[in-house]
mmCIF file of C-alpha atoms in Angstrom:
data_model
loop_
_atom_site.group_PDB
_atom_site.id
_atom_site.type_symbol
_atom_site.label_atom_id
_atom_site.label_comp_id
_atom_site.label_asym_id
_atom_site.label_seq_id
_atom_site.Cartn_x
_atom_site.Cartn_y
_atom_site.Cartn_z
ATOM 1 C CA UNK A 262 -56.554 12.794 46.589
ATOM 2 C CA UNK A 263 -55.414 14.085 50.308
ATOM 3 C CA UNK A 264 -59.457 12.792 51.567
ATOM 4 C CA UNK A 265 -58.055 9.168 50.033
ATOM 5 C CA UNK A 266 -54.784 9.628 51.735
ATOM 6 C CA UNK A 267 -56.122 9.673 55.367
ATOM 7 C CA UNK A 268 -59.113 7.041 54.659
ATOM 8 C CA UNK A 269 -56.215 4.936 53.876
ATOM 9 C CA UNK A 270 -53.674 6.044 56.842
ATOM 10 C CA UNK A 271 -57.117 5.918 59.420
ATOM 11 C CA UNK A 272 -57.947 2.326 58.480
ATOM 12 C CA UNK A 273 -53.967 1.375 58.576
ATOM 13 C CA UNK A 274 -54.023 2.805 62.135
ATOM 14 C CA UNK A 275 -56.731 0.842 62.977
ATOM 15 C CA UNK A 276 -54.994 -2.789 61.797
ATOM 16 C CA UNK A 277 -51.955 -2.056 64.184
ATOM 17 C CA UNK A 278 -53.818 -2.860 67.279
ATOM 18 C CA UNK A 279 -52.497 -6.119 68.539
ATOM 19 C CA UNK A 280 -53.653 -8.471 71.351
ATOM 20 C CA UNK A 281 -51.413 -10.755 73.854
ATOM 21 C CA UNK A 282 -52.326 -11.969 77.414
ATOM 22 C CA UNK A 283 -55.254 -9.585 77.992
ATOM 23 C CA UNK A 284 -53.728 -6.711 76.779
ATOM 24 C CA UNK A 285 -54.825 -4.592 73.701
ATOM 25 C CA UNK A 286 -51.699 -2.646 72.513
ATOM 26 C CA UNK A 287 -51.082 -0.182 69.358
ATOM 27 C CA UNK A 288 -48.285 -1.672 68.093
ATOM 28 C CA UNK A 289 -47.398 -3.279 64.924
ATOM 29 C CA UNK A 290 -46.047 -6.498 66.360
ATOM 30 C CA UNK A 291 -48.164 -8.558 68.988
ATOM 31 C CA UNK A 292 -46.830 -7.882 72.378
ATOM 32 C CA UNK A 293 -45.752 -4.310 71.401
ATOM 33 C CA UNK A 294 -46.788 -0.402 71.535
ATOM 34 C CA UNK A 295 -48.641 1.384 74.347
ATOM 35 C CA UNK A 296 -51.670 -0.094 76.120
ATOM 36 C CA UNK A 297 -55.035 0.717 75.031
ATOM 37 C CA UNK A 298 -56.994 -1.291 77.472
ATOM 38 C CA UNK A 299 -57.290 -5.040 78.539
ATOM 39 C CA UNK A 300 -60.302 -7.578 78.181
ATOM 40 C CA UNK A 301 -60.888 -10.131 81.472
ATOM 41 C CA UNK A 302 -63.436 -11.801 81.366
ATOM 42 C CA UNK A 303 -66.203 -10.510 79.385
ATOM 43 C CA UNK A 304 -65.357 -7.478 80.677
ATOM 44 C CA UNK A 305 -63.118 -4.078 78.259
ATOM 45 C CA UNK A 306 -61.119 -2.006 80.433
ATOM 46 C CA UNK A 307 -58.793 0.876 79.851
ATOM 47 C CA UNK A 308 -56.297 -0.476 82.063
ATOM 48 C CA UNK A 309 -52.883 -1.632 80.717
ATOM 49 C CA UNK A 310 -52.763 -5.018 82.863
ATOM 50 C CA UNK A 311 -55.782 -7.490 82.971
ATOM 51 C CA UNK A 312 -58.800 -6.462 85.131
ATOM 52 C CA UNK A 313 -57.314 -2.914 85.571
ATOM 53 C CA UNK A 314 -58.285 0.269 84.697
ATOM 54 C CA UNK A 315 -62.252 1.732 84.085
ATOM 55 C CA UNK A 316 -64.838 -0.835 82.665
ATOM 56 C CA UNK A 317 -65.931 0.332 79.009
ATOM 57 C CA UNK A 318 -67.920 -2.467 78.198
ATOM 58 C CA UNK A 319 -68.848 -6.032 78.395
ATOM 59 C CA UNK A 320 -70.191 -8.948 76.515
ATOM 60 C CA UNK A 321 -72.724 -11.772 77.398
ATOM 61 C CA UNK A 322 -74.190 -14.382 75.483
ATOM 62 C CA UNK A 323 -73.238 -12.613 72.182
ATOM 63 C CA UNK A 324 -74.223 -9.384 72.907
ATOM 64 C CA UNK A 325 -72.082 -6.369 73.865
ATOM 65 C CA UNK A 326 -73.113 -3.970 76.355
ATOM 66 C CA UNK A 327 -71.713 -0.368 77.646
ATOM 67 C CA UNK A 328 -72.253 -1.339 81.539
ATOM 68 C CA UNK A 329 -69.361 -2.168 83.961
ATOM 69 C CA UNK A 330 -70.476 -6.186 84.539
ATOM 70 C CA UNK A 331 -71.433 -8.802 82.867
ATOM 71 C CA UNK A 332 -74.538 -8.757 81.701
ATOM 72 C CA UNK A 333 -75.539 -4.759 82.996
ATOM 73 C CA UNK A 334 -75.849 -1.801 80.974
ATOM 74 C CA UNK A 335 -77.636 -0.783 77.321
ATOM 75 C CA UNK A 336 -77.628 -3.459 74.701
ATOM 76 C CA UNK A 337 -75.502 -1.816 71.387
ATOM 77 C CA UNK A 338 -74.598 -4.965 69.333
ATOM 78 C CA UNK A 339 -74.735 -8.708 69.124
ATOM 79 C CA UNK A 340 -72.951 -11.350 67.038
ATOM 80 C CA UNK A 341 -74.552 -14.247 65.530
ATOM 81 C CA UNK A 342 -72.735 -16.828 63.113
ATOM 82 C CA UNK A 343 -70.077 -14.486 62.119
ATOM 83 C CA UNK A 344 -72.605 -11.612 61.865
ATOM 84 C CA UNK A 345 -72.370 -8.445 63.568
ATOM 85 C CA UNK A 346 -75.747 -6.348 63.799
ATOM 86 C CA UNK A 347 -76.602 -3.074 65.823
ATOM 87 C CA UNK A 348 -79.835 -4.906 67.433
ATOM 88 C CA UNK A 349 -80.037 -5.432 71.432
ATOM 89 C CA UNK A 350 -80.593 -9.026 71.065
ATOM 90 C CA UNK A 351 -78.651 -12.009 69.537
ATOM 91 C CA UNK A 352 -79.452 -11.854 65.355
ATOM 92 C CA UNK A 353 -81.420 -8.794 65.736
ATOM 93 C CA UNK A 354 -80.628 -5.202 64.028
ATOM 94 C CA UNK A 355 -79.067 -4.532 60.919
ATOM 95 C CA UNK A 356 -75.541 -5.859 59.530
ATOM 96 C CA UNK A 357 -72.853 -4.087 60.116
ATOM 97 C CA UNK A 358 -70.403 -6.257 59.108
ATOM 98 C CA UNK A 359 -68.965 -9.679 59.813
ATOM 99 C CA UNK A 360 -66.371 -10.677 62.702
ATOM 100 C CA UNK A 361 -63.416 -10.683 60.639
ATOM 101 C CA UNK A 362 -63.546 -7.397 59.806
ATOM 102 C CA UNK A 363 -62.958 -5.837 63.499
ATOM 103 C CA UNK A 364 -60.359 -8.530 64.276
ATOM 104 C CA UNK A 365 -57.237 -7.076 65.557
ATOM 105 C CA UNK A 366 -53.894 -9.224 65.444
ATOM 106 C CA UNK A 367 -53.388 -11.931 68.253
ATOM 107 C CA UNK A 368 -57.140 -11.792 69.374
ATOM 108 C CA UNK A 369 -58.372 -14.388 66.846
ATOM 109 C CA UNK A 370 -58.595 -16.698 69.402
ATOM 110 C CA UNK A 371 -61.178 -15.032 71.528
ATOM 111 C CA UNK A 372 -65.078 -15.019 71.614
ATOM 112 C CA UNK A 373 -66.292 -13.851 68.410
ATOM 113 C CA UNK A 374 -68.044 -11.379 70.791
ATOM 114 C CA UNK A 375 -65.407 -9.815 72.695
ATOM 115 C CA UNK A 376 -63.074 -9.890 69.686
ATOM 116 C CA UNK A 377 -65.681 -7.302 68.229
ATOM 117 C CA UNK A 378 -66.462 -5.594 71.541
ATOM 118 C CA UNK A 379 -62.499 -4.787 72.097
ATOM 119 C CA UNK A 380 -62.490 -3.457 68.834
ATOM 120 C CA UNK A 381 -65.730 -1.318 68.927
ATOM 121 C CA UNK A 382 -64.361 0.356 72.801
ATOM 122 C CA UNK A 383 -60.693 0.448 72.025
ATOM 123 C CA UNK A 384 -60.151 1.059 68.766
ATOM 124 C CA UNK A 385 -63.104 3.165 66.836
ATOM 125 C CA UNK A 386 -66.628 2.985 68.253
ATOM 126 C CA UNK A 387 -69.038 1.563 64.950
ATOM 127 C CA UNK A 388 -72.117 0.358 67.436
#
């Protein structure tokens, strides 16, 4: 029962990541808790304002890479239609599971591809 316990408090942790102007927080609310990192454009940072901080990753033409521009660095996902697969280009790979599910609150508004690429270097890596 305890193994249940923390699958369940792990995956709650995960859904109180919010998103407002740039910034990726771990708060409940939008707006609020400590700042993770930032996305500007195309580009994931650990920085708490936009454009700040280390470059984690970056996304192009639906697919996310782990270099420091746009466009550099090892392919380690793409998105396609709602899809999310673990190939290097654009509907290649296997499914790991659709957009929605690495959507963090506040953030719907975004790139199908950088919503999943903030979630994948700021939350828990799954590429």
């Amino acid at each position: 029962m305890t193994g249940d316990l923390n699958i369940q408090a792990d995956h709650m942790g995960e859904n109180m990541a919010n998103y407002k102007d740039g910034v990726i927080r771990d708060g409940s609310s939008i707006g609020s808790g400590t700042a993770l990192g930032n996305l500007k454009n195309g580009i994931i940072r650990n920085g708490s304002s936009p454009g700040s901080g280390t470059a984690l990753g970056n996304v192009k033409d639906g697919v996310i890479r782990n270099g420091s521009s746009v466009g550099s660095g090892t392919a380690i996902g793409n998105i396609k239609d709602g899809v999310v697969r673990n190939g290097s280009s654009k509907g290649s790979g296997s499914i790991v599971g659709k957009v929605t599910d690495f959507t963090i609150k506040g953030i719907e508004r975004e790139r199908d591809d950088e919503i999943v690429a903030v979630y994948h270097f700021l939350i828990k890596k799954f590429l």
